[in-house]
Short mmCIF file of C-alpha atoms in Angstrom, two decimals:
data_model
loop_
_atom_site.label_atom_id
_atom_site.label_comp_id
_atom_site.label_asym_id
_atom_site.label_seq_id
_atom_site.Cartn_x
_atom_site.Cartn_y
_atom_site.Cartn_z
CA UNK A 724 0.00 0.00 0.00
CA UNK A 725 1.88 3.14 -1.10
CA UNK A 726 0.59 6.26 1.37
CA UNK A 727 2.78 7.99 -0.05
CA UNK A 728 1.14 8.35 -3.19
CA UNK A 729 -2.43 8.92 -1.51
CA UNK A 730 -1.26 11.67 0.15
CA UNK A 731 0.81 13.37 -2.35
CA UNK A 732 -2.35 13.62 -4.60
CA UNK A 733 -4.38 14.70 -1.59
CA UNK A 734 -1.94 17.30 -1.45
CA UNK A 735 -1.66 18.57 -4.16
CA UNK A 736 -5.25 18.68 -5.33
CA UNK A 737 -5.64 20.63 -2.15
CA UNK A 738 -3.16 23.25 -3.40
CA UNK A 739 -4.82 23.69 -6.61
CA UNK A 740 -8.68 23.51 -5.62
CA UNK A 741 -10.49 26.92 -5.30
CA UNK A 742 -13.97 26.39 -3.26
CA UNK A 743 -16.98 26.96 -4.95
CA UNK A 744 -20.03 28.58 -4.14
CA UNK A 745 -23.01 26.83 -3.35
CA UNK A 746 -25.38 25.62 -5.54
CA UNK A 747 -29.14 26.91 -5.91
CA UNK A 748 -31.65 25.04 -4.79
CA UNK A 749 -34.85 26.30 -5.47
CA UNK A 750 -37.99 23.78 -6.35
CA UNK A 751 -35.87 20.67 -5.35
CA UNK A 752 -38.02 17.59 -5.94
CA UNK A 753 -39.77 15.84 -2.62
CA UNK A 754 -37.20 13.24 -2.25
CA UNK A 755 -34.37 15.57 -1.76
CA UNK A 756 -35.70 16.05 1.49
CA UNK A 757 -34.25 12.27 2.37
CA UNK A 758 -30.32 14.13 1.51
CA UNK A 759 -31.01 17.16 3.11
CA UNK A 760 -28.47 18.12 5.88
CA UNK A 761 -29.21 16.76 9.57
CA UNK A 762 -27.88 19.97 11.45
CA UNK A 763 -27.34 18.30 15.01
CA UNK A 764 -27.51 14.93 16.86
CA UNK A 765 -31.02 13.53 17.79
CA UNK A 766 -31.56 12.24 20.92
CA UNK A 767 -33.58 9.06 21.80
CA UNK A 768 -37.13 9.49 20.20
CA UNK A 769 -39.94 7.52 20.80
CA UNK A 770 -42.00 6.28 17.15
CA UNK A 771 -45.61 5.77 16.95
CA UNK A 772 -46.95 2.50 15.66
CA UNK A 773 -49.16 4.08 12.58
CA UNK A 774 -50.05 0.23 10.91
CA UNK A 775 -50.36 -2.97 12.53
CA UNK A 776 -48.86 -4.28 15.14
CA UNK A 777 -45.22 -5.27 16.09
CA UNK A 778 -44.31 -8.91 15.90
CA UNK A 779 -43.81 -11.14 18.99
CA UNK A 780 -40.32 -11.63 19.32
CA UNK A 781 -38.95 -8.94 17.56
CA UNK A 782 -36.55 -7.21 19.90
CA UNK A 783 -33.07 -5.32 19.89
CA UNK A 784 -31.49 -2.60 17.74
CA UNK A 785 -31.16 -2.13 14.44
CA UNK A 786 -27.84 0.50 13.71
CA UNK A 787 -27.67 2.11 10.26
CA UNK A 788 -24.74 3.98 9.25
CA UNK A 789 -24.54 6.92 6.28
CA UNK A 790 -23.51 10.19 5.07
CA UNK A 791 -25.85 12.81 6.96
CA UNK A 792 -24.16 16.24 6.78
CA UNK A 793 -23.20 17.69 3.36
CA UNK A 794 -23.26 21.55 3.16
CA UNK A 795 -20.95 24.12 5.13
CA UNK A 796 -21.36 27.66 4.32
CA UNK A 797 -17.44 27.84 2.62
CA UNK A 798 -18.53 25.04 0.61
CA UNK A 799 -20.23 21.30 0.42
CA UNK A 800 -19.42 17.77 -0.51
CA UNK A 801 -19.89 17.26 -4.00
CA UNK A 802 -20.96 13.29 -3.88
CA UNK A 803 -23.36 11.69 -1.58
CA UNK A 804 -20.72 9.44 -0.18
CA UNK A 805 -18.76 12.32 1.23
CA UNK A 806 -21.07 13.06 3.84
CA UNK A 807 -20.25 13.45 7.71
CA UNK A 808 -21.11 9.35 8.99
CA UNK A 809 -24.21 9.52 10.76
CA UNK A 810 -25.01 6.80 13.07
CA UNK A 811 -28.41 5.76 14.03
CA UNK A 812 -29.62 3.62 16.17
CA UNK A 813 -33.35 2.13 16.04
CA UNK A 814 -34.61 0.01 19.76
CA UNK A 815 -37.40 -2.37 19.32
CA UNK A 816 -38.53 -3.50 23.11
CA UNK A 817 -42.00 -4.75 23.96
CA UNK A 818 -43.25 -3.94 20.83
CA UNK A 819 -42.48 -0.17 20.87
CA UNK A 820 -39.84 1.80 18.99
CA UNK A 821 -37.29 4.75 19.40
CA UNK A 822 -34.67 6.48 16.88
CA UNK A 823 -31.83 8.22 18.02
CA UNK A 824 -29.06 9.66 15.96
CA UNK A 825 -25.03 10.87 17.03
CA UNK A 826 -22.79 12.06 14.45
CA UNK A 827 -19.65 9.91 14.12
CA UNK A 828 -16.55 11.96 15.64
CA UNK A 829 -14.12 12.00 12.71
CA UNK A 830 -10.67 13.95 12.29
CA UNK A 831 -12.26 14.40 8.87
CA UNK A 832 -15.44 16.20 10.69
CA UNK A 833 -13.39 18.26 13.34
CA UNK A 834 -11.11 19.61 9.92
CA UNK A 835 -14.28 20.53 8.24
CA UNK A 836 -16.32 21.98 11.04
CA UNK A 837 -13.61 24.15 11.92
CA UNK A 838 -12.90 25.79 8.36
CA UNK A 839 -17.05 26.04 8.03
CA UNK A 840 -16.11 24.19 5.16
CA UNK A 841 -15.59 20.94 3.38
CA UNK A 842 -12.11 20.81 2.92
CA UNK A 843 -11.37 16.77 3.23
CA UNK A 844 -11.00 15.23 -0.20
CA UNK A 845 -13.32 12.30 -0.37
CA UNK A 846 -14.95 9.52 -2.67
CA UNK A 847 -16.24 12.11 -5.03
CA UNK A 848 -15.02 15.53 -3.91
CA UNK A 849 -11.65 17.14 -4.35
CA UNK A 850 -9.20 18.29 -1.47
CA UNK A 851 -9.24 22.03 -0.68
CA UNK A 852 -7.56 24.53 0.93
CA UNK A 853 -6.89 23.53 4.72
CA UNK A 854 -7.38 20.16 4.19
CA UNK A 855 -5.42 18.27 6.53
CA UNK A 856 -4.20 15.03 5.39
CA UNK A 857 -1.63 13.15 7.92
CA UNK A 858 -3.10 9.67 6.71
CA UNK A 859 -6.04 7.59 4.90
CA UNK A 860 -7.77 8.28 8.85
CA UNK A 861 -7.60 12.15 8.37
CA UNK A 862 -9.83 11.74 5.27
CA UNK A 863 -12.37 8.64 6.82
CA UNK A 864 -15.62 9.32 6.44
CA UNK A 865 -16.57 6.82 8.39
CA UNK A 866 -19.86 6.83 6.98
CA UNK A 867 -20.96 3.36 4.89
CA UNK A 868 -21.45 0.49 6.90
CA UNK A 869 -21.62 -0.67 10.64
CA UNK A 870 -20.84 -4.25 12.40
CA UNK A 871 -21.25 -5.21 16.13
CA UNK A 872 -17.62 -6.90 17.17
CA UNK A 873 -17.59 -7.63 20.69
CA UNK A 874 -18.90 -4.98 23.15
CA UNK A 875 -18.69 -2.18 20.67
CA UNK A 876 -19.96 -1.18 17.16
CA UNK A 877 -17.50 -0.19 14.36
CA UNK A 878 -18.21 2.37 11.71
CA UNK A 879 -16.71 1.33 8.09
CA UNK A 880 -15.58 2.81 5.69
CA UNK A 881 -13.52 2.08 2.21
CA UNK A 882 -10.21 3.90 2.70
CA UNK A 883 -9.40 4.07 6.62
CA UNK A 884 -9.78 2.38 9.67
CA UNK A 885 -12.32 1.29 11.68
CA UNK A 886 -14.07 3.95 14.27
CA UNK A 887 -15.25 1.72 17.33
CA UNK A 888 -18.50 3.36 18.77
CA UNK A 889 -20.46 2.51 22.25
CA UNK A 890 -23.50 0.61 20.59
CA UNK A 891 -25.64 2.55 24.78
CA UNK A 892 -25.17 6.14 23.03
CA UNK A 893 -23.49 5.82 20.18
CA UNK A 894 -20.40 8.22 21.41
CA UNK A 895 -17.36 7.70 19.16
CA UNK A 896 -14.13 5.85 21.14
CA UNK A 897 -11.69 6.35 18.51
CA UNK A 898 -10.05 4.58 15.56
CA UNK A 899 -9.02 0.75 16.29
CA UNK A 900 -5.49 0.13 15.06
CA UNK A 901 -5.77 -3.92 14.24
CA UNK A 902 -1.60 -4.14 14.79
CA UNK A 903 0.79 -1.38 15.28
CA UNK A 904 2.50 -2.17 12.14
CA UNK A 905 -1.14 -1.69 10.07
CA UNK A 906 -2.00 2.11 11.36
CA UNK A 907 -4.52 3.52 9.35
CA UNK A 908 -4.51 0.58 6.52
CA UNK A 909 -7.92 0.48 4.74
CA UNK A 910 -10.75 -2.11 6.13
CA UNK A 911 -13.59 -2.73 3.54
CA UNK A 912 -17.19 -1.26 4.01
CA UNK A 913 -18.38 -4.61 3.69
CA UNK A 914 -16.36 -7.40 5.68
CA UNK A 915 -17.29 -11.06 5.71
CA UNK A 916 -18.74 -12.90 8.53
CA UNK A 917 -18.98 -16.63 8.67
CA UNK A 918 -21.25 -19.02 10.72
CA UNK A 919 -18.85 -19.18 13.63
CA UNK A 920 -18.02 -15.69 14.28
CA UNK A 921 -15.03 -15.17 12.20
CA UNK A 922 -14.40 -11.72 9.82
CA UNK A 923 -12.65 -11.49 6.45
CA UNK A 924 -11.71 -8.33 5.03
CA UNK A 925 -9.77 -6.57 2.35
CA UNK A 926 -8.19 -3.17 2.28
CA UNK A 927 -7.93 -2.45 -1.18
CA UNK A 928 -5.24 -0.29 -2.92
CA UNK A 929 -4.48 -0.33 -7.20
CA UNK A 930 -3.57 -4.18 -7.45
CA UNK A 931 -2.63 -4.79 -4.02
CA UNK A 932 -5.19 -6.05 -1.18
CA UNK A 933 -4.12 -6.89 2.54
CA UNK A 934 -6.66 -9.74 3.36
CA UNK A 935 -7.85 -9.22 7.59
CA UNK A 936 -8.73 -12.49 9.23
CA UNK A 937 -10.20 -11.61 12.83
CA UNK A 938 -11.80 -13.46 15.61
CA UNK A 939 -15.00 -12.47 16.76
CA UNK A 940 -14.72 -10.46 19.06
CA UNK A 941 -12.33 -8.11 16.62
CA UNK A 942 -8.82 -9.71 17.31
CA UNK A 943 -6.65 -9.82 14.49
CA UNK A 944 -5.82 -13.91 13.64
CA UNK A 945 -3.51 -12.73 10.69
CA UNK A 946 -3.10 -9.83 7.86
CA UNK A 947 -1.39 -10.87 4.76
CA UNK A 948 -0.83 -9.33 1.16
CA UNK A 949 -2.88 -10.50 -1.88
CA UNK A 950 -1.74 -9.61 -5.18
CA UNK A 951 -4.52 -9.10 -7.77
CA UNK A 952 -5.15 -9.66 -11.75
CA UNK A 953 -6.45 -5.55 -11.99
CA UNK A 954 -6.62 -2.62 -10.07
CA UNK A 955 -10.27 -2.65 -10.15
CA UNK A 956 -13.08 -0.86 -7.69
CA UNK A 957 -13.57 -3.43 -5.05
CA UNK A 958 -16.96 -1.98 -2.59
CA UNK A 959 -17.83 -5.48 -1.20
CA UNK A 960 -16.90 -9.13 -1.78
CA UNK A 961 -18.03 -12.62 -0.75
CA UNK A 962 -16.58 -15.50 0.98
CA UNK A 963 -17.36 -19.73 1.62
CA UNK A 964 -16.21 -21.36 4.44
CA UNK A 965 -12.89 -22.48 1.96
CA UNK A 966 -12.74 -19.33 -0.43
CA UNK A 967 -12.53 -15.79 -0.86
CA UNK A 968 -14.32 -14.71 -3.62
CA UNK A 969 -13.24 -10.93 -5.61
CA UNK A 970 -15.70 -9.59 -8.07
CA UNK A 971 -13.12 -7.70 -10.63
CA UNK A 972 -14.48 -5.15 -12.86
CA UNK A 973 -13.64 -3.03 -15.13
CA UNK A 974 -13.59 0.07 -12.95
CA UNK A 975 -9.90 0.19 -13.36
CA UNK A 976 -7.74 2.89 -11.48
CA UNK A 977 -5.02 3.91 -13.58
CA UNK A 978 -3.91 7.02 -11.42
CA UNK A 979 -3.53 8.31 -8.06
CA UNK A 980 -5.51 11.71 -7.49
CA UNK A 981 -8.60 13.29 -5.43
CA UNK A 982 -11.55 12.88 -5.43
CA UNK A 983 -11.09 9.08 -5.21
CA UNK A 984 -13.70 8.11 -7.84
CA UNK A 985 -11.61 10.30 -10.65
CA UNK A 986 -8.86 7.64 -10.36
CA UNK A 987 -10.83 5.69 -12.34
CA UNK A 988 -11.49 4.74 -15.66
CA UNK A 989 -14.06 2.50 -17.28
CA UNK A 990 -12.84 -0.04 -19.55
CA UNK A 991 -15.81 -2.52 -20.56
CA UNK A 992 -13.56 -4.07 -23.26
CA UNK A 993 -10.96 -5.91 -20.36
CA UNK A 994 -14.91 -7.34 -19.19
CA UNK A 995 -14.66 -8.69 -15.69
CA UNK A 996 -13.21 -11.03 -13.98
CA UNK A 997 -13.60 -12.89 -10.68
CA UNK A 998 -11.03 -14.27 -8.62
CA UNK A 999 -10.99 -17.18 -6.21
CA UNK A 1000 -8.61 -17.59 -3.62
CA UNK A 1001 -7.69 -20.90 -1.17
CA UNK A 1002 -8.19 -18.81 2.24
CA UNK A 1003 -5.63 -21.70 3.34
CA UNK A 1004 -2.93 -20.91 0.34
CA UNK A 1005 -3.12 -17.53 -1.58
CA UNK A 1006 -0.87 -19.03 -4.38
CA UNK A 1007 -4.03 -21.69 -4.69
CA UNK A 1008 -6.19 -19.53 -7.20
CA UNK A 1009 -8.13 -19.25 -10.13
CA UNK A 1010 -9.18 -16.43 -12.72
CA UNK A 1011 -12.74 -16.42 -14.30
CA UNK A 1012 -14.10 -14.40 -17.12
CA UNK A 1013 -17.95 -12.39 -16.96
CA UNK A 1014 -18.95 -9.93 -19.54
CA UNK A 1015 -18.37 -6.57 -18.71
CA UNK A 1016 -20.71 -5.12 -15.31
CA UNK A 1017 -20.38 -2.76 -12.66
CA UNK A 1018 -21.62 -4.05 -9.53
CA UNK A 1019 -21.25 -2.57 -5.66
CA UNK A 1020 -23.28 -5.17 -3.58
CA UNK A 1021 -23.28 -8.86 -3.51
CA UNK A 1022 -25.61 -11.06 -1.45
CA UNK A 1023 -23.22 -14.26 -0.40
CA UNK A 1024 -21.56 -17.16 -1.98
CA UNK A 1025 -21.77 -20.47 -1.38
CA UNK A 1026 -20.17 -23.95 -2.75
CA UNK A 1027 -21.90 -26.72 -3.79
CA UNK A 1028 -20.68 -30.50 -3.31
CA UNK A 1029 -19.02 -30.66 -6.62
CA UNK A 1030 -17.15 -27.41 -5.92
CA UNK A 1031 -18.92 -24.95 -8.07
CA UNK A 1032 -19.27 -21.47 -6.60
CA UNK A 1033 -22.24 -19.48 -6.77
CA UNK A 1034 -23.03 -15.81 -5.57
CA UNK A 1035 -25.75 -13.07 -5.82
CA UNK A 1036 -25.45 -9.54 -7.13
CA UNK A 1037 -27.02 -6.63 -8.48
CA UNK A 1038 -25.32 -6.25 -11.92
CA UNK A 1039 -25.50 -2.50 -13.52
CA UNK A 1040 -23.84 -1.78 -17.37
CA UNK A 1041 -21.20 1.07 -15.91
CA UNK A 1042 -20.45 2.92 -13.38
CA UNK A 1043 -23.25 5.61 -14.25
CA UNK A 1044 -24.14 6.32 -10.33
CA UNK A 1045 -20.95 6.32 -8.77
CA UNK A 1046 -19.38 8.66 -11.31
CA UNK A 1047 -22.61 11.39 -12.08
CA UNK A 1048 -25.53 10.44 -10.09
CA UNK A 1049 -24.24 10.21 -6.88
CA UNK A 1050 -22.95 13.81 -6.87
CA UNK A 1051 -26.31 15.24 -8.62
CA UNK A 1052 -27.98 14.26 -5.45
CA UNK A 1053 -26.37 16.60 -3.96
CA UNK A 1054 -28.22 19.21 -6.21
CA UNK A 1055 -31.46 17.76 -6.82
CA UNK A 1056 -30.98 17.03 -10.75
CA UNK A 1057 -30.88 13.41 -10.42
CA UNK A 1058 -30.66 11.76 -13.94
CA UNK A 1059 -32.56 8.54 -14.76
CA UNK A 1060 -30.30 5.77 -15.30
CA UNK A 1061 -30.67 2.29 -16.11
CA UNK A 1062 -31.08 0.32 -12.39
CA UNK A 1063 -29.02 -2.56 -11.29
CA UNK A 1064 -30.41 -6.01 -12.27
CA UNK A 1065 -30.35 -8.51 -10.18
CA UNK A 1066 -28.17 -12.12 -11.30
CA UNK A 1067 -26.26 -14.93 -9.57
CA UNK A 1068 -22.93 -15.71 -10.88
CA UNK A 1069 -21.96 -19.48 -11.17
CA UNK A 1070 -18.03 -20.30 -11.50
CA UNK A 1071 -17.52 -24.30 -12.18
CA UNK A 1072 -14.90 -26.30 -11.04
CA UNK A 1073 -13.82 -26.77 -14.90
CA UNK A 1074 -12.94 -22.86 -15.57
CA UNK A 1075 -16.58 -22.16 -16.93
CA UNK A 1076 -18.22 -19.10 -15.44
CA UNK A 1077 -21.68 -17.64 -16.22
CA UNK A 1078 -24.39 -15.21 -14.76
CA UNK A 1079 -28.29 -16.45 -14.91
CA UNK A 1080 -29.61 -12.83 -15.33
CA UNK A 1081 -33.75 -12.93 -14.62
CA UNK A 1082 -34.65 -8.92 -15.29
CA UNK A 1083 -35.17 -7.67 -11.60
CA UNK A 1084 -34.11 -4.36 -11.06
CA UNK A 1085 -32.58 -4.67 -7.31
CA UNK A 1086 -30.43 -2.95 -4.68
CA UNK A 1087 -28.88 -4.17 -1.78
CA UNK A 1088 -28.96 -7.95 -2.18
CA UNK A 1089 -29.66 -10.08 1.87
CA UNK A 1090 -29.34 -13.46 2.26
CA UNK A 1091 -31.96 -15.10 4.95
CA UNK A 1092 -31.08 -17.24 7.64
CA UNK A 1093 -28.53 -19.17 5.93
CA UNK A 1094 -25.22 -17.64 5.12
CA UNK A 1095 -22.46 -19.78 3.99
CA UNK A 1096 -24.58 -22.91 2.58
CA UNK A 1097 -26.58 -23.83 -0.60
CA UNK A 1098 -29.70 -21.47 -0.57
CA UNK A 1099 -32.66 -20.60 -2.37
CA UNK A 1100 -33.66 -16.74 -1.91
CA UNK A 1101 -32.27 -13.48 -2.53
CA UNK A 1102 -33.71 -10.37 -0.25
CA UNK A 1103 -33.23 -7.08 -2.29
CA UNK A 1104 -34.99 -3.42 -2.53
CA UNK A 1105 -37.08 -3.34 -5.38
CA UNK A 1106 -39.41 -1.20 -6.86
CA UNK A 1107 -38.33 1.61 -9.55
CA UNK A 1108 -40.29 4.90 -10.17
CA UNK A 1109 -38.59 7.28 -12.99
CA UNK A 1110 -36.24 9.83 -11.95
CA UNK A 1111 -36.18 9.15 -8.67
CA UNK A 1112 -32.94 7.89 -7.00
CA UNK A 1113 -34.27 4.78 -4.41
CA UNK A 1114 -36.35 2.00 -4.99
CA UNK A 1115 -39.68 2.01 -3.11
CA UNK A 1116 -40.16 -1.27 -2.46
CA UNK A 1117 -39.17 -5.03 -1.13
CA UNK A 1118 -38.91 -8.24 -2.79
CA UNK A 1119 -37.76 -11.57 -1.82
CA UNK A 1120 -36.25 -13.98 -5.48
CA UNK A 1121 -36.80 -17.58 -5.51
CA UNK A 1122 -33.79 -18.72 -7.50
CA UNK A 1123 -35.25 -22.60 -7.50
CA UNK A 1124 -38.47 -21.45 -9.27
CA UNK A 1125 -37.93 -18.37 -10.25
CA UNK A 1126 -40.72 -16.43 -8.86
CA UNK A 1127 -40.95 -13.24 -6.83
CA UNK A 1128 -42.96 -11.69 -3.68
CA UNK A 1129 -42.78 -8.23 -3.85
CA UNK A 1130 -44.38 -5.03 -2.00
CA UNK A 1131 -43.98 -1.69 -3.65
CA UNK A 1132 -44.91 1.23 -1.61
CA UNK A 1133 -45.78 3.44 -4.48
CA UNK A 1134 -44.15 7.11 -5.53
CA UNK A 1135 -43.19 8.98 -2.27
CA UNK A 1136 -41.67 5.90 -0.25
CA UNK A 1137 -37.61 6.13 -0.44
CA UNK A 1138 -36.66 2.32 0.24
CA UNK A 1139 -33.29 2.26 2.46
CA UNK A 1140 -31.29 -1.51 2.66
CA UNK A 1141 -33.52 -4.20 4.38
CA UNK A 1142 -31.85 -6.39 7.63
CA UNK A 1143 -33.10 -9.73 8.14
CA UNK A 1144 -33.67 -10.73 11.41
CA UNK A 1145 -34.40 -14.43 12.08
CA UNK A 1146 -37.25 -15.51 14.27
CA UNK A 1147 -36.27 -17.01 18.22
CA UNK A 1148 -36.50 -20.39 17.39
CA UNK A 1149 -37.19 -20.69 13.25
CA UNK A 1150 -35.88 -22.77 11.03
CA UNK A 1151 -36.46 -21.80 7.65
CA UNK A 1152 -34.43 -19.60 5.03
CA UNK A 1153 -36.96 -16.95 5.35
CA UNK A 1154 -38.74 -18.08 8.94
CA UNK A 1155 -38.04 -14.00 10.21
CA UNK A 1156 -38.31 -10.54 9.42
CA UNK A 1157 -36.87 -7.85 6.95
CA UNK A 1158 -36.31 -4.42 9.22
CA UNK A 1159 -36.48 -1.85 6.66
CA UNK A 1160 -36.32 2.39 7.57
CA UNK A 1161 -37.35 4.64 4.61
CA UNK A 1162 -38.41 8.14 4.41
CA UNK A 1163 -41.52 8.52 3.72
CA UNK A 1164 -41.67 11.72 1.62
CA UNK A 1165 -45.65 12.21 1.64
CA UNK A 1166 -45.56 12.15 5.26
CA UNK A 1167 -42.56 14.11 6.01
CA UNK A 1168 -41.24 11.63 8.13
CA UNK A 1169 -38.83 8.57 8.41
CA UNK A 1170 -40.75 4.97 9.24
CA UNK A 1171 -39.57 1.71 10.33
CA UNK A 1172 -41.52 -0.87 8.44
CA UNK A 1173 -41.37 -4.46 9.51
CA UNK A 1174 -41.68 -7.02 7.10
CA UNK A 1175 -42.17 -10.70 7.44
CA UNK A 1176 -39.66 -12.44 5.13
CA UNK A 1177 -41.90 -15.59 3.98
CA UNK A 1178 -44.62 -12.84 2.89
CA UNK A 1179 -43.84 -9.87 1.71
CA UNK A 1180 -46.16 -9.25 -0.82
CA UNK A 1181 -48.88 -8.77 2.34
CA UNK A 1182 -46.68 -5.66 3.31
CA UNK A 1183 -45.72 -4.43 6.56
CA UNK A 1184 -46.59 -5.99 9.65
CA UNK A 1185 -46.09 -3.23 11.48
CA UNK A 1186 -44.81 0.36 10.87
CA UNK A 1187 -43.63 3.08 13.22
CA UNK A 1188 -42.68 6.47 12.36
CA UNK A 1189 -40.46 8.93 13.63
CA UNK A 1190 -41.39 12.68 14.14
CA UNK A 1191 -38.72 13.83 11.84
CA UNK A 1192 -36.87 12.90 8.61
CA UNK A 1193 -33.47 11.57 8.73
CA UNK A 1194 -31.28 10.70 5.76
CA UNK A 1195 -31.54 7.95 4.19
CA UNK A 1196 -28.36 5.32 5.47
CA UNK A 1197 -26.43 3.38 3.40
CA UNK A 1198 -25.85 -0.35 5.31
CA UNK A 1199 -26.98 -1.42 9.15
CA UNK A 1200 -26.75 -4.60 11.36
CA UNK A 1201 -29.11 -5.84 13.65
CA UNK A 1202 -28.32 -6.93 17.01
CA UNK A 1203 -30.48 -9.12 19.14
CA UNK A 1204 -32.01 -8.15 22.40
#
């Protein structure tokens, strides 16, 4: 991992970057109201149950992590992703509900608040003047994903480490340094958690990955490099209990510079490739060519007794959103785009590799109750309305017959990711519930719906709403009463 050359183009950029004025926002469309600026924490709220009634059982807290705070006077983020991380917190108990929000305490955040600017480079905006970049932690975000490890809760992000947080109030404790020799080393917004406990993740840099292995409760069991095919934009990967399993496509970086997402280029003619590594031996390995796809979000992978490898994915044709669409959120001029389309990549023991696409559009792909075995659904958001940036409904895909059961909401309902929770004591794939906030854009207000996962297409079984609108997160956890 060359720091050197991350912070030489922070740098520099910085040097050369003039801030610009803000940008009008007169007649913004209603869902810009779900990436409008939350101004200050929000203490614990109670929700009122507006439909149905909450299911016995259901207990615990649901975190969500994302970018909530985008515009300073001296000037804003220019991407969604660059956001201040917002961490929320949702408490189910005895069948009533409370919200509760704390801004993430980031060196990134301290820099910014105290030039009344955004100054920190970031996924899609460039450094500026007074940005302060000592290392990849001075620039986290801290603002994509969340996982419960041990007694605390760590914020993720792409490029830094992770930012442990008290799961009681959601006050920030500080960066966690894995080994003294790894300060400040990238950790993937989307690590890998088996069946017993155990957490694989990458921190990814041009060709180079250093592969985490930790216990459960967040020790570090090793740390070791991986070399890759491609420098290509790695956002989440999937692992079986024997493999580790790298979706490479053709979102190549060819250059080191700020923002992040301009080091980029798209090159659909390489196609892309997926690589599968012996978590025993990294020199055990094997190359497999897809068509050409951009893709940020897989479901899970699993083997099958003859060794082939299958995973879930939502599949788009470029990079469209994280290039252009995630910064025109930030202006209300959000473009339509072809959505992602749902598929589930096979890789055969003989070389041969193939995607079964079935034309669902679908976001944030969840697994049920079984993780690292043969399975039969995919979870995802679902639901597209033109022009408007988040799906506004839920669907469960039932790769055996190919059928769906899906629940839109309609226009006005901004889907967020959906969390299964399994049921005390079920058995089946689906035998739980999908936890799913979303701002609800007729009613002003963010909602909690509750879904159960063998039946979606009845809709919520129960829905409480918040007395404010929060922005919409990116990824959550749930965590068990």
């Amino acid at each position: 991992m060359d720091r050197r050359q991350l912070l030489s183009a922070f740098c520099a950029t910085a040097a050369a970057s003039l801030i610009t004025p803000e940008v009008a926002r007169a007649a913004q469309p209603t869902w810009s109201a779900a990436f409008a600026d939350l101004d200050a924490d929000v203490p614990r709220t109670p929700m009122t149950l507006v439909r149905g009634r909450a299911p016995e059982g259901l207990a615990g807290s649901l975190y969500r992590n994302g970018p909530g705070k985008f515009r300073r006077p001296g000037g804003s983020v220019e991407h969604w992703f660059d956001g201040d991380g917002l961490m929320r917190a949702y408490r189910i108990d005895g069948g009533t509900a409370t919200v509760e929000a704390r801004f993430i305490d980031t060196p990134k955040r301290r820099t910014d608040i105290a030039a009344n600017a955004v100054v920190t480079p970031g996924f899609g905006t460039p450094a500026r003047p007074g940005a302060k970049v000592g290392d990849n932690d001075d620039v986290n975000a801290a603002n994509i994903s969340v996982m419960r490890v041990g007694g605390e809760l760590w914020a993720l992000w792409e490029g830094g480490s992770p930012i442990a947080l008290d799961p009681a109030d959601l006050s920030t404790k500080g960066v966690r340094t894995l080994r003294d020799d790894l300060k400040h080393m990238p950790f993937l917004a989307h690590p890998s958690r088996g069946p017993d406990g155990e957490v694989w993740s990458l921190g990814v840099s041009g060709a180079k990955a250093i592969v985490w292995r930790l216990a459960a409760d967040g020790t570090l069991k090793d740390a070791r490099m991986l070399d890759m095919p491609r420098a290509s934009y790695i956002h989440d990967f999937v692992t079986t209990p024997r493999h580790l399993v790298l979706y490479l496509q053709p979102w190549v970086q060819d250059r080191f510079t700020t923002p992040y997402a301009d080091s980029f280029s798209w090159r659909p003619e390489l196609g892309s490739q997926v690589l599968v590594v012996d978590k025993a031996d990294f020199s055990r390995r094997r190359v497999y060519e897809l068509p050409a796809a951009f893709a940020f979000h897989f479901g899970g992978a699993w083997e099958d007794a003859d060794g082939t490898i299958r995973f879930d994915g939502c599949f788009s044709p470029d990079p469209t959103f994280a290039r252009e669409n995630g910064k025109s959120l930030m202006t209300g001029t959000y473009k339509r785009q072809a959505p992602p389309m749902l598929g589930l990549v096979t890789l055969r023991p003989d070389g041969k590799a193939g995607m079964e696409a079935v034309g669902v559009a679908a976001e944030f792909p969840r697994n049920g109750a079984r993780t690292a075995e043969p399975r039969r659904y995919t979870l995802h958001a679902a639901g597209v309305a033109p022009d408007v940036p988040m799906f506004n409904g839920l669907a469960s895909h039932d790769w055996k017959t190919g059928r769906a059961d899906t629940f839109n909401f309609g226009p006005g309902m901004l889907m967020e990711e959906a969390v299964f929770v399994a049921r005390p004591g079920g058995a089946g794939e689906l035998d739980g519930w999908l936890l799913a906030p979303a701002v609800n854009t007729k009613a002003g207000a963010t909602e909690l719906h509750a879904f159960d996962a063998r039946r979606i297409a009845d809709g919520p079984v129960c829905t409480w709403r918040a007395p404010l609108v929060l922005p919409v997160s990116l990824h959550g956890t749930f965590v068990g009463a």
